[in-house]
Coordinates of C-alpha atoms in Angstrom, one line a residue:
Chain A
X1 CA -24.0 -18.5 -32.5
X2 CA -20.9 -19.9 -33.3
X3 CA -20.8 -18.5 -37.2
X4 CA -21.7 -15.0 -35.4
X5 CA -18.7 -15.0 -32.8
X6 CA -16.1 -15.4 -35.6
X7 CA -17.5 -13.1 -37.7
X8 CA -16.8 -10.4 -35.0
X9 CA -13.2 -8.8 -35.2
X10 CA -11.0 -9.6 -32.7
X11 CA -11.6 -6.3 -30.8
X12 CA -15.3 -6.9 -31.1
X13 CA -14.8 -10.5 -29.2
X14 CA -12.8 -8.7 -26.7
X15 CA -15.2 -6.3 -26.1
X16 CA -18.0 -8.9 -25.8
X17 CA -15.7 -10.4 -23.3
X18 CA -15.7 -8.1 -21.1
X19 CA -19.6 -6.9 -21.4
X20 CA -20.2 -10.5 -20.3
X21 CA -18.2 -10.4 -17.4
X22 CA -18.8 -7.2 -16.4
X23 CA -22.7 -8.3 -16.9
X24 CA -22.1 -11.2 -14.5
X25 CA -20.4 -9.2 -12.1
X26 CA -23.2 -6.6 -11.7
X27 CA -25.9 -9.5 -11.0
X28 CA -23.3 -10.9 -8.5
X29 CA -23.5 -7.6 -6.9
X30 CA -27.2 -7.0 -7.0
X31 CA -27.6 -10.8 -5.2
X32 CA -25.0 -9.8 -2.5
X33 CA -27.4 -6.3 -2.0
X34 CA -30.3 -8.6 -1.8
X35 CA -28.7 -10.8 0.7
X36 CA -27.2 -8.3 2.8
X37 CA -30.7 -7.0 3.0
X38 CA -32.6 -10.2 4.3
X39 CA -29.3 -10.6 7.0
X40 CA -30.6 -6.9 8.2
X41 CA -34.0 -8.2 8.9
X42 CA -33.2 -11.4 10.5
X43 CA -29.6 -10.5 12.1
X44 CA -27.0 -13.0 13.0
X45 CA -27.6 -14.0 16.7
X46 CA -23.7 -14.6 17.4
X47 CA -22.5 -11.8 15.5
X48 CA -24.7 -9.6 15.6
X49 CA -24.6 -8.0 12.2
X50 CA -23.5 -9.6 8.6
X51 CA -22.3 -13.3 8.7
X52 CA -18.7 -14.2 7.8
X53 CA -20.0 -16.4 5.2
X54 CA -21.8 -13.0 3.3
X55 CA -18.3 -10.9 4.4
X56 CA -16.1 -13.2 2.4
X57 CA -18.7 -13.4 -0.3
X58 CA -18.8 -9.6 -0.4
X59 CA -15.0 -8.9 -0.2
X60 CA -14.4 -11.9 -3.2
X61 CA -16.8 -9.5 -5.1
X62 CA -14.6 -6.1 -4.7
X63 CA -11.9 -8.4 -5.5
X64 CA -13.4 -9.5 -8.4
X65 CA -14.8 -5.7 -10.2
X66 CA -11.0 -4.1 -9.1
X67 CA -9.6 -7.1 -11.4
X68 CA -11.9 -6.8 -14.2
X69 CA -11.8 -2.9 -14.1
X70 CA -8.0 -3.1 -14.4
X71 CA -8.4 -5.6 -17.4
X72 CA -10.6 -3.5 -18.7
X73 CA -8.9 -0.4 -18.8
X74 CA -5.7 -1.9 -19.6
X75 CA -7.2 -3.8 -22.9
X76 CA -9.4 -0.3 -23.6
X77 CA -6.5 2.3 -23.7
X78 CA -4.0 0.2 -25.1
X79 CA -0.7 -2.1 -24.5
X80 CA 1.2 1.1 -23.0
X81 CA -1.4 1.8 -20.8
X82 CA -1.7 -1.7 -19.6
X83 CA 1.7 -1.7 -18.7
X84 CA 1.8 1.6 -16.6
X85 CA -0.9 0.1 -15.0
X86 CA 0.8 -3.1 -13.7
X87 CA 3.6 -0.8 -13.1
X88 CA 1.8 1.4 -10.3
X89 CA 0.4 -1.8 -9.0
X90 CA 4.1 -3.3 -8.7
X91 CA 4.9 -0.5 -7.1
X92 CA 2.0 -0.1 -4.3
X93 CA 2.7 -4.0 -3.5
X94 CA 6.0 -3.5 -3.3
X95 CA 5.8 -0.2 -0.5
X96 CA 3.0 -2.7 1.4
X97 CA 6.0 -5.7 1.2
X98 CA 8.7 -3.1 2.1
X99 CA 6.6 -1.3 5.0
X100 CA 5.9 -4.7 6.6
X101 CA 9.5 -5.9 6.4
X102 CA 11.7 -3.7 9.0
X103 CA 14.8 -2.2 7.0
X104 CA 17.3 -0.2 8.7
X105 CA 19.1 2.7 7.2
X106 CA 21.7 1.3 5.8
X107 CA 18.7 -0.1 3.3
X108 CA 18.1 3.0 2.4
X109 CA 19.9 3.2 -0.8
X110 CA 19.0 -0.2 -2.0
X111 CA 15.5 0.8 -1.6
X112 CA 15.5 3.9 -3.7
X113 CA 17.3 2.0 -6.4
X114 CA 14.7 -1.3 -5.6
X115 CA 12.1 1.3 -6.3
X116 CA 13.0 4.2 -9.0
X117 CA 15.6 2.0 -11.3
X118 CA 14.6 -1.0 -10.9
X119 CA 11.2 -1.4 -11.0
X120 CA 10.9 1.0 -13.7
X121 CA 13.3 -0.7 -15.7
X122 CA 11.5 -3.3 -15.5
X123 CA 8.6 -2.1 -17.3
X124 CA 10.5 -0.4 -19.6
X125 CA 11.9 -3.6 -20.9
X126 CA 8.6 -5.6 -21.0
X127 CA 7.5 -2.0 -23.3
X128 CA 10.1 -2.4 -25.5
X129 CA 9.8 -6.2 -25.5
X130 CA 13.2 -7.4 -24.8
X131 CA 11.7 -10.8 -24.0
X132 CA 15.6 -12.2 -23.0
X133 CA 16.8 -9.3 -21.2
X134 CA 13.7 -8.8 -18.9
X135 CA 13.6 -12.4 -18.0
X136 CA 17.0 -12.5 -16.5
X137 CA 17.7 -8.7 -15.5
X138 CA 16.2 -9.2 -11.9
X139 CA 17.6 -12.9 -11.5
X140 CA 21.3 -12.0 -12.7
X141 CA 21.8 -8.4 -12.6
X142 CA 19.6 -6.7 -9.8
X143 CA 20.1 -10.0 -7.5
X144 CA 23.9 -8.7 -7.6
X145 CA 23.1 -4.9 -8.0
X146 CA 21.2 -5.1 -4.3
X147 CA 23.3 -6.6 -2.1
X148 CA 26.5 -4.1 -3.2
X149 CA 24.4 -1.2 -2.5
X150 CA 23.5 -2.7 1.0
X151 CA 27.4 -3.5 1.5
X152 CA 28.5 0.0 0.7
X153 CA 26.1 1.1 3.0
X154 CA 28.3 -0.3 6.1
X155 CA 26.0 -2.3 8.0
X156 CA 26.3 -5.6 8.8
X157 CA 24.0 -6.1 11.2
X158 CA 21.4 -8.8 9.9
X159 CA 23.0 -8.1 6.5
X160 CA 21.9 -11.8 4.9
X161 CA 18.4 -11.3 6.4
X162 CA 17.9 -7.4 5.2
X163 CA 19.3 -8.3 1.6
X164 CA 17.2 -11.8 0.9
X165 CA 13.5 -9.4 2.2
X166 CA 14.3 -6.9 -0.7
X167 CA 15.4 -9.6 -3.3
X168 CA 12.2 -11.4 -2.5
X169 CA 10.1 -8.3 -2.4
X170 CA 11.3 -7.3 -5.5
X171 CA 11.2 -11.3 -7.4
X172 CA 7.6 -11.4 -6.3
X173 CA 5.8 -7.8 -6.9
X174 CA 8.1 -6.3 -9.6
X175 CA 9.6 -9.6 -11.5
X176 CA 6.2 -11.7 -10.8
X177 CA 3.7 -9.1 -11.8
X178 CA 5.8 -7.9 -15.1
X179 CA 4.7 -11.3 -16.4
X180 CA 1.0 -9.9 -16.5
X181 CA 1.4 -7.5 -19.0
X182 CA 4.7 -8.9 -20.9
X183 CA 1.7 -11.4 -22.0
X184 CA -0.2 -8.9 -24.3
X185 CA 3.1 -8.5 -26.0
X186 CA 3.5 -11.8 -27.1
X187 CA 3.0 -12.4 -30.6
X188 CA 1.0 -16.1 -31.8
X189 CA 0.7 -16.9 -35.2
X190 CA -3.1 -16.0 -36.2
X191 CA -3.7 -14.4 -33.0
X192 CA -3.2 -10.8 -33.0
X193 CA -4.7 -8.4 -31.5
X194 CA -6.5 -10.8 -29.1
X195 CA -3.4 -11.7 -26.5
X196 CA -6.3 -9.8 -23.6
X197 CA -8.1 -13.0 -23.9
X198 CA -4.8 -15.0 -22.8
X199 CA -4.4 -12.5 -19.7
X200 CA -7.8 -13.0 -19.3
X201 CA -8.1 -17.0 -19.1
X202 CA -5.0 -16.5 -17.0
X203 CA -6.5 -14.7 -14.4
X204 CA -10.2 -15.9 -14.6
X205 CA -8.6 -19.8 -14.3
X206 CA -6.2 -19.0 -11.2
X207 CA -9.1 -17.2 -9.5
X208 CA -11.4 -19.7 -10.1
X209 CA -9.1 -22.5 -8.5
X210 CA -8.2 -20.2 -5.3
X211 CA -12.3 -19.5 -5.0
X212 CA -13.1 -23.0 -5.2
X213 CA -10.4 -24.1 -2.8
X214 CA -11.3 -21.7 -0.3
X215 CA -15.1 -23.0 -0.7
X216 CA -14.0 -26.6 -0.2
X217 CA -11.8 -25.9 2.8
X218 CA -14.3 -24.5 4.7
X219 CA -15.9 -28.2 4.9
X220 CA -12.5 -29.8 5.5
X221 CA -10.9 -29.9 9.4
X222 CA -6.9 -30.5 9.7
X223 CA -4.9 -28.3 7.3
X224 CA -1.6 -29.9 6.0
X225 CA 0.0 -26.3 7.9
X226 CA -2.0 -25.3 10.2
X227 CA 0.1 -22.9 11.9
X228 CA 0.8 -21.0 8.3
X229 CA -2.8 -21.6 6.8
X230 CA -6.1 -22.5 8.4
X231 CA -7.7 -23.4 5.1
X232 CA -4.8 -25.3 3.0
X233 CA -5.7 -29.3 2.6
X234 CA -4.1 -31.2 -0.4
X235 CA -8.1 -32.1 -1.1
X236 CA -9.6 -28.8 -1.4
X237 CA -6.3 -28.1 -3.4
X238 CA -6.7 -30.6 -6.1
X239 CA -10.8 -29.7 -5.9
X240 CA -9.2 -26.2 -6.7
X241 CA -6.5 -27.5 -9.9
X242 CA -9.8 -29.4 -11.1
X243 CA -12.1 -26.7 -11.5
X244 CA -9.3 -24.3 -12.7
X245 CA -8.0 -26.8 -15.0
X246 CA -11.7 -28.0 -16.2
X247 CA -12.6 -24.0 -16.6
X248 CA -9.3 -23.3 -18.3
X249 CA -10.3 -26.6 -21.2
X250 CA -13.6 -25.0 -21.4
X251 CA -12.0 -21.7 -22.1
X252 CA -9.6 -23.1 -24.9
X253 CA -11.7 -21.6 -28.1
X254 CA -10.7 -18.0 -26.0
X255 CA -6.9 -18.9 -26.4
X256 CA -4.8 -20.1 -29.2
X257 CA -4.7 -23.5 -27.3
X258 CA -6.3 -27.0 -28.2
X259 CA -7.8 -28.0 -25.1
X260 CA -5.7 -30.6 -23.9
X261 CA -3.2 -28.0 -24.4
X262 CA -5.5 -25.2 -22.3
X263 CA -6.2 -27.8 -19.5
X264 CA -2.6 -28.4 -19.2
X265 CA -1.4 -24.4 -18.7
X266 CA -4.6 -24.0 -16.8
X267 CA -3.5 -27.0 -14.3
X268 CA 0.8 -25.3 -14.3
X269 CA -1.0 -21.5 -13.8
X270 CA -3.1 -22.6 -10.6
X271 CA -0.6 -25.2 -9.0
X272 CA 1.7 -22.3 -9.4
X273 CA -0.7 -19.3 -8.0
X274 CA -2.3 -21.2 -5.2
X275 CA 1.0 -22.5 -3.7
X276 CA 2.3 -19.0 -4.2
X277 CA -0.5 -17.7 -2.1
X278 CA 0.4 -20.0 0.6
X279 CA 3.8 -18.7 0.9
X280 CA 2.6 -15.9 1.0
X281 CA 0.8 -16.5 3.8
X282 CA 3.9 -18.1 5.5
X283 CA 5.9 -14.5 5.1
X284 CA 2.3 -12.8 6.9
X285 CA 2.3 -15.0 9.8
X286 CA 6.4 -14.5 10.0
X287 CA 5.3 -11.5 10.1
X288 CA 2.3 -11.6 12.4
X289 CA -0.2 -9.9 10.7
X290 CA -3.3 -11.1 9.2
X291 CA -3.4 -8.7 5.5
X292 CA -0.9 -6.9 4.0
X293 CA -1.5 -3.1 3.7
X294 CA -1.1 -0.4 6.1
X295 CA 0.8 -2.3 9.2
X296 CA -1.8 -5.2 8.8
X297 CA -4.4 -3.6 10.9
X298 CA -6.2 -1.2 8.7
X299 CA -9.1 0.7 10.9
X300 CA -11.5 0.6 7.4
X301 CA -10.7 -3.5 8.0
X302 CA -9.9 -3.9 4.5
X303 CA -6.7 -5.8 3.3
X304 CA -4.2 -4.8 1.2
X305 CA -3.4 -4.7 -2.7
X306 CA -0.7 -7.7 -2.1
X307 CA -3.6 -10.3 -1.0
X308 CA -5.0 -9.9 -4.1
X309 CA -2.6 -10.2 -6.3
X310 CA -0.4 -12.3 -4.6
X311 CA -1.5 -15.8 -6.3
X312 CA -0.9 -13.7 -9.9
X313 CA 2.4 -13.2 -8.5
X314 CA 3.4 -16.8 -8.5
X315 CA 1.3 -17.9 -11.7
X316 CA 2.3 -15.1 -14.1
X317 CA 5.8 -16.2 -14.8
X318 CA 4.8 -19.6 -14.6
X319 CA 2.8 -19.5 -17.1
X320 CA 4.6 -17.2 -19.3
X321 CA 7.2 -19.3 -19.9
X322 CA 5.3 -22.1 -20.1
X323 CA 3.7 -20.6 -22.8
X324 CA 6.9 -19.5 -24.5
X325 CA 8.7 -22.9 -24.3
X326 CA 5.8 -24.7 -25.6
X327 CA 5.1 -22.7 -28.6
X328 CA 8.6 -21.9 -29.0
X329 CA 7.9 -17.9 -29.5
Chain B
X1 CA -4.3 30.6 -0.7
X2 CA -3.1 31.8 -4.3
X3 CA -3.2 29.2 -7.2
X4 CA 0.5 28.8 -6.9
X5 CA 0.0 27.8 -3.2
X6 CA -2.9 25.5 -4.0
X7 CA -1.5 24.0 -6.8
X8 CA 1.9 22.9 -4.5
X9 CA -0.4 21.5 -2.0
X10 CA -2.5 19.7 -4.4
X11 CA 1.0 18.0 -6.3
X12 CA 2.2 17.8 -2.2
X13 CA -0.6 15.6 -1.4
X14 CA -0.3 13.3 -4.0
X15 CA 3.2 12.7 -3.8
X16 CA 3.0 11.9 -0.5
X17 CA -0.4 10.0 -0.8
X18 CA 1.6 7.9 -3.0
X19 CA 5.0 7.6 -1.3
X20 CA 3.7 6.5 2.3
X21 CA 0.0 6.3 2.3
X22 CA -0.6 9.3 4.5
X23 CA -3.4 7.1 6.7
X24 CA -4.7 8.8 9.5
X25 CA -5.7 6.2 12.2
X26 CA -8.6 8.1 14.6
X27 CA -8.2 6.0 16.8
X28 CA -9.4 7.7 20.8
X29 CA -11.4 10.7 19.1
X30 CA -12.7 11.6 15.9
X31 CA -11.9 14.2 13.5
X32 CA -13.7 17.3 14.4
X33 CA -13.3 21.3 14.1
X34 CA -12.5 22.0 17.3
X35 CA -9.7 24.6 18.5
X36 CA -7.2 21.5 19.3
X37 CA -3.3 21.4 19.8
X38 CA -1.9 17.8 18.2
X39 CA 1.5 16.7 19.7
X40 CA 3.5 13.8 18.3
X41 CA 6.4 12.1 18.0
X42 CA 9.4 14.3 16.1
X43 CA 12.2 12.0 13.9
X44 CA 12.1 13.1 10.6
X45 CA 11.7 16.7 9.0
X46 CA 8.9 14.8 6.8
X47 CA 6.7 14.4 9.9
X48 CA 5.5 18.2 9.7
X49 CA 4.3 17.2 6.0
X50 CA 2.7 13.7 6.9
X51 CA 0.7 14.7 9.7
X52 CA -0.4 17.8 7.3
X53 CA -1.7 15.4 4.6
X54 CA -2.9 12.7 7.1
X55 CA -5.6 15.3 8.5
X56 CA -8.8 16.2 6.4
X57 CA -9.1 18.8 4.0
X58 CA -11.7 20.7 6.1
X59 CA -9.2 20.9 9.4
X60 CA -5.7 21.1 7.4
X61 CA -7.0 24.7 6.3
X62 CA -7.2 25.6 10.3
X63 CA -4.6 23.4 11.8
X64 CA -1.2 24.7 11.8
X65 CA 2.2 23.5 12.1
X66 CA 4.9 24.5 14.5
X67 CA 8.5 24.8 12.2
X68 CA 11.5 25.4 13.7
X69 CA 12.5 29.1 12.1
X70 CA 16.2 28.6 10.9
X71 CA 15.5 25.3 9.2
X72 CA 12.5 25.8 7.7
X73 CA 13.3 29.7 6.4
X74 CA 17.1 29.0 5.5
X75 CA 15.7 28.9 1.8
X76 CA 13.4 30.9 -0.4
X77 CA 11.3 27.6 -1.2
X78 CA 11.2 26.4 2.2
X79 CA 10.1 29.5 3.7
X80 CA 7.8 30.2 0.9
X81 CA 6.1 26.0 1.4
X82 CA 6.0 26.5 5.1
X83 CA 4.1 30.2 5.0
X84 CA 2.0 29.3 2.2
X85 CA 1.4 26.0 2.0
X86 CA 1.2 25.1 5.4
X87 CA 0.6 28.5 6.9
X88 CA 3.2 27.5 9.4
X89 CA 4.0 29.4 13.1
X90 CA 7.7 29.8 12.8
X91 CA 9.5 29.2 16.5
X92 CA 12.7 30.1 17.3
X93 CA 14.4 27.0 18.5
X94 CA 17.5 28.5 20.7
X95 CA 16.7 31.7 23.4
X96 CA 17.1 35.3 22.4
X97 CA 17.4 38.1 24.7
X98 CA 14.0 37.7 27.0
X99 CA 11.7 37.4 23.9
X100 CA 9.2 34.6 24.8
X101 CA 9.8 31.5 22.3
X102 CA 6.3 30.7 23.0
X103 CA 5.1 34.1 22.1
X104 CA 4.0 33.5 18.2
X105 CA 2.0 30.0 19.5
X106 CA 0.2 32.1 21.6
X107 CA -1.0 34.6 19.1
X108 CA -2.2 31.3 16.9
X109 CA -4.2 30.0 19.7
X110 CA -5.6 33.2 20.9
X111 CA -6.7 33.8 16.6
X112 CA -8.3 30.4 17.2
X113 CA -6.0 28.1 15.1
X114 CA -5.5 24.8 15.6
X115 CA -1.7 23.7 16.3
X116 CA 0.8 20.7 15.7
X117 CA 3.1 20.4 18.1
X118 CA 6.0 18.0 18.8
X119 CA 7.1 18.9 22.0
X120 CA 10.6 16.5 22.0
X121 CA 11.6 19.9 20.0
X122 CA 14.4 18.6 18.0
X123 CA 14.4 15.1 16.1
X124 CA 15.0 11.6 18.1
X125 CA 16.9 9.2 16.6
X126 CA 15.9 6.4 19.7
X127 CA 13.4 4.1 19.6
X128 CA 11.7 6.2 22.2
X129 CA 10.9 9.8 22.0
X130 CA 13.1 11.6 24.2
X131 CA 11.8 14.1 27.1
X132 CA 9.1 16.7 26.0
X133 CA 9.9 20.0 26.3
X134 CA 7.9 22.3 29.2
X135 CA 6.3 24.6 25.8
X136 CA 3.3 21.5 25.7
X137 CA 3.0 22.1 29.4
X138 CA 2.8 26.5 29.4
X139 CA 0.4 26.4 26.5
X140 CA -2.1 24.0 28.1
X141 CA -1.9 26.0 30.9
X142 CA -2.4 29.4 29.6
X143 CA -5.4 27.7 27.4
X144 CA -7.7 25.2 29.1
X145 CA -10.1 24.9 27.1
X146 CA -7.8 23.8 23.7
X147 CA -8.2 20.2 23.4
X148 CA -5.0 18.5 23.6
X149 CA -4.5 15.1 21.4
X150 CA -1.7 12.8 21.2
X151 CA -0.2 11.9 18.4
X152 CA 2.1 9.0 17.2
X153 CA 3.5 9.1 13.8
X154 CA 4.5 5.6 12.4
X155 CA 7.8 4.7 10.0
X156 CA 8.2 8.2 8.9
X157 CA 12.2 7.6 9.6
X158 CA 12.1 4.9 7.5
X159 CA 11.2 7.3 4.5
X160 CA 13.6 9.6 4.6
X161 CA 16.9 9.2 7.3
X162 CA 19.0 11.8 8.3
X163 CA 21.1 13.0 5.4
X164 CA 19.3 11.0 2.8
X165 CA 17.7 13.1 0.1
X166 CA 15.7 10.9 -1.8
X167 CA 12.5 9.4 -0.3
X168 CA 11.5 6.4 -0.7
X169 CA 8.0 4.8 -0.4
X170 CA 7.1 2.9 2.8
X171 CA 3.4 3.3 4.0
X172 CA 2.9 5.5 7.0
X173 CA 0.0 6.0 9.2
X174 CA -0.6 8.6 12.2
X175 CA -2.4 7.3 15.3
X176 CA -4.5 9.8 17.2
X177 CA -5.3 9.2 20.7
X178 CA -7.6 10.2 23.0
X179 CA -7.7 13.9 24.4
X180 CA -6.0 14.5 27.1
X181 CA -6.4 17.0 30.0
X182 CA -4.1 18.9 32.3
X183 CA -4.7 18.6 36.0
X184 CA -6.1 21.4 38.4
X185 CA -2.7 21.1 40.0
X186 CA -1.1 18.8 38.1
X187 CA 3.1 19.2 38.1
X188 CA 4.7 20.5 35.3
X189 CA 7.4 16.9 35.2
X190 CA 3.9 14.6 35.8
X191 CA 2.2 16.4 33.0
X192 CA 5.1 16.0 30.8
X193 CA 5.7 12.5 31.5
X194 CA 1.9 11.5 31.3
X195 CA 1.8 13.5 27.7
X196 CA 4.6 11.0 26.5
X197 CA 3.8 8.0 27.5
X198 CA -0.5 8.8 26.0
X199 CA 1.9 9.6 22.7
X200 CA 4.4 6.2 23.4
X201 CA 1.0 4.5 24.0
X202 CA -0.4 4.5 20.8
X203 CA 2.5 3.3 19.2
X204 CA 1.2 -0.5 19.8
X205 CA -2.1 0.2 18.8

C-alpha cells in the first residue's frame, strides 16, 4: 500500500486525495437521504418535521461538498485559477460584511477603493508572489490609505467607528482569506507540485476541530460567553484542538511535516480558526443577526458565505506564517 | 427583444446579481402572472434596475417600469436600455399643456402589462419615503381589478449615492407585501397614506 502511494506522481496522490474525499462525502450524503427518510415516516412530535440534530447534520454536509468542490476545482485548473477563485469569495464575504455594517456616504469612496483596488491587489500580489509585500500591504499601507479617503470625504460623524468596520472587514475577508491560496505558492524543498495537500490538511484539520467542538458543546450547559455564544466552553474547545491536533499528526505523511511538527501547526491553525469564529460571532450578535448573508434573515433560511469561511479567516494567516518562520522559506 | 437587447440584459443581470444580490423577498404574495402594478420606495436611479432583476425571468418580460422621460432619454444609451431592455413607459415628470401625465400608464395597463410604480415620484433622500403622489391613487381607480402590491427596496442608496458614479457592492433585497385593495369609497389622502405605510411596513420585515 505504502510502496504503491509513493510510486504515484504527486498529481496522481492529489487526485487520489480528492476521490477519497469526494467518496466519503457522497456516502455522508446518501446516510443523511436515508435518515431524512425514516424522520418522514416517524415525524418529530415537537417540531413537527426534520429534527435540529438532522438540520445541523445536513447543513455541515453542504458546508462540507461547497469546500471540497472549491478545492477541487482550484487544485484541477491550476494555481491562477485557485486564486481567482478565493478572490470572488473575498469579495462576496466582503459585500455580506459591508451590507451588515451601516456606512454612510461619506464611505462611499473608501468602499469602492476597499473593493476594486484593494482587494484586487491583493490577489494580484499573492499571483505574482511578492510574499513581503502582500503580507504588509493591508497592515501598513491600506490601514492608512482608508481612513484618508474617509477624511476627504467630510464626515465626521462616527468617523473612528465607520473607519475601524472597513479596516476589519477588509483584515478579515480580503487579508485573511489571501492566506488560502498564497499557500499553493509556497515553495518546500522536495515538495512540489503537492502544496494542495498543505491547503488541504489546513482546512480538513480546522474543520475537524470546529465539528467536534460543536458536537461536544451540545452536552455541555454554561458557556464561558453566553451572551456572544451558546455553544463556546473551554472543554469542548480543547476536545475540539485535540481531535484537530490528533487528525492534523495523523495527516503528517500528506505534508512535508514530521508529526510532532504537523501536530504542532494543526494545534496553532485550530486555536486560531475556532477563536476566530467566536469573534465572529461577537460582531453578529453586535449586530443582531443570527447568519451573515442577505440582512441575516434570508427567506430560503440558509446562512451566508461568511459563516463558512469565517474560522479559515482567522487560521489561514496563522498558519502561513507559522509555516514560513518555521521553515524559514 | 434583438440579440443586442438580450445580450445587455443578460451582462445587466449579472452585474447586478453580483454587486447587490438582487434577492427578491415574497414575502405577503407569491410571484404569479397576474396583471399587477408594484409600487415602492424611490431613492436611487438604480432602484428601476434592481427591482427589474429581483423579479423572475417569466414576469420581467411583462412587467414594466415607469422612467421619468427627461432622465432616462437625455442619452442615446439610456434611452436605448430603457426602451429595449426594460421596455420602459416613459412619463413626463413636470405638466404640459392639458396632456394627461398618466396617459401612457394607461395605455400599458389597458394592453395588459404589468407596471412598476414608485409613486414618491422623484428620489427621497429621508429615512422615510416622502408623500405618494395621487398617479398610484387615479390608476387604481380607473383599474380595479390590477392587483396592487407594495414594495420596499432595501440599501439600494447605499450602492450608488447621489452624484457618485461608481457602484459599489452591498447586497440588496426587495420585500413584497401583501396586495392591497382600494376602498369602495375610500379618500384619495386615506388611500395614499395607507399605500405608504403597507410600503414603510415591510421595511422591518
Amino acid at each position: 500500500m505504502r510502496s504503491f502511494l509513493r510510486n504515484l506522481s504527486p498529481d496522481e496522490q492529489v487526485g487520489l486525495l480528492f476521490a477519497v474525499l469526494f467518496g466519503l462525502l457522497l456516502l455522508a450524503s446518501v446516510a443523511g437521504i436515508l435518515l431524512s427518510l425514516r424522520e418522514r415516516r416517524h415525524p418529530d412530535p415537537v417540531t413537527g418535521g426534520r429534527t435540529p440534530r438532522l438540520q445541523d447534520f445536513q447543513a455541515l454536509l453542504r458546508n462540507s461538498w461547497l469546500m471540497a468542490l472549491v478545492f477541487w476545482v482550484g487544485w484541477a485548473a491550476g494555481d491562477g485559477v485557485a486564486i481567482v477563485l478565493f478572490g470572488l469569495v473575498s469579495f462576496l464575504v466582503l459585500r455580506e460584511f459591508i451590507s451588515l455594517s451601516p456606512t454612510r456616504r461619506g464611505d462611499h469612496r473608501s468602499l469602492v477603493l476597499a473593493f476594486f483596488v484593494v482587494l484586487p491587489t491583493q490577489y494580484a500580489l499573492v499571483w505574482t508572489q511578492h510574499f513581503d509585500l502582500f503580507t504588509v500591504f493591508i497592515p501598513v499601507y491600506v490601514f492608512l490609505a482608508i481612513p484618508v479617503v474617509s477624511a476627504l470625504a467630510n464626515d465626521p460623524q462616527r468617523f473612528l467607528e465607520r473607519n475601524a468596520k472597513l479596516q476589519w472587514g477588509i483584515m478579515v475577508c480580503v487579508y485573511g482569506l489571501s492566506h488560502v491560496p498564497a499557500l499553493f505558492l509556497l515553495t518546500f524543498p522536495r515538495f512540489a507540485g503537492r502544496m494542495a495537500f498543505l491547503v488541504f490538511f489546513l482546512v480538513i484539520v480546522v474543520q475537524t476541530c470546529m465539528l467536534v467542538q460543536h458536537v461536544v458543546a451540545r452536552r455541555l450547559g454554561d458557556p464561558v460567553a453566553p451572551a456572544i455564544s451558546e455553544s463556546f466552553h473551554w472543554r469542548s474547545w480543547l476536545a475540539g484542538l485535540t481531535a484537530g491536533g490528533l487528525l492534523g499528526s495523523a495527516l503528517a505523511g500528506l505534508t512535508p511535516f514530521k508529526p510532532a511538527t504537523a501536530l504542532a501547526m494543526a494545534l496553532v491553525a485550530c486555536a486560531a480558526g475556532s477563536l476566530g469564529h467566536l469573534v465572529m460571532k461577537a460582531i453578529k450578535r453586535d449586530r443582531g443577526v443570527p447568519h451573515w448573508g442577505s440582512a441575516g434573515r434570508s427567506v430560503t433560511g440558509a446562512s451566508g458565505l461568511l459563516d463558512r469561511v469565517d474560522a479559515l479567516c482567522f487560521a489561514a494567516p496563522v498558519f502561513f506564517h507559522s509555516v514560513r518562520w518555521t521553515f524559514e522559506l | 427583444m434583438d440579440w443586442r437587447a438580450r445580450t445587455m440584459s443578460l451582462l445587466l443581470l449579472g452585474f447586478v446579481r453580483l454587486l447587490t444580490g438582487a434577492q427578491a423577498r415574497w414575502h405577503g404574495c407569491p410571484p404569479k402572472a397576474e396583471q399587477r402594478i408594484y409600487f415602492a420606495n424611490h431613492q436611487s436611479h438604480a432602484d428601476l434596475v434592481l427591482i427589474w432583476a429581483a423579479l423572475p425571468q417569466e414576469l420581467r418580460s411583462i412587467t414594466r417600469p415607469i422612467a421619468a422621460k427627461d432622465y432616462w432619454t437625455a442619452s442615446r444609451f439610456k434611452h436605448w436600455i430603457t426602451s429595449a431592455v426594460f421596455n420602459a413607459v416613459y412619463v413626463e415628470r413636470e405638466r404640459k399643456g392639458d396632456e394627461d401625465p398618466l396617459a401612457p400608464l394607461i395605455a400599458a395597463l389597458e394592453s395588459g402589462d404589468s407596471l412598476i410604480l414608485f409613486p414618491e415620484g422623484t428620489r427621497g433622500h429621508a429615512e422615510d419615503p416622502q408623500p405618494f403622489k395621487s398617479g398610484l391613487y387615479n390608476l387604481a381607480r380607473q383599474f380595479p381589478d390590477v392587483v396592487l402590491v407594495p414594495a420596499w427596496i432595501h440599501n439600494v442608496q447605499r450602492v450608488m449615492p447621489k452624484g457618485e458614479v461608481v457602484p459599489v457592492p452591498v447586497l440588496c433585497s426587495v420585500t413584497f407585501g401583501e396586495p392591497m385593495k382600494l376602498g369602495a369609497d375610500e379618500a384619495r389622502a386615506d388611500f395614499l397614506a395607507r399605500a405608504r405605510s403597507a410600503v414603510m411596513a415591510l421595511r422591518e420585515i
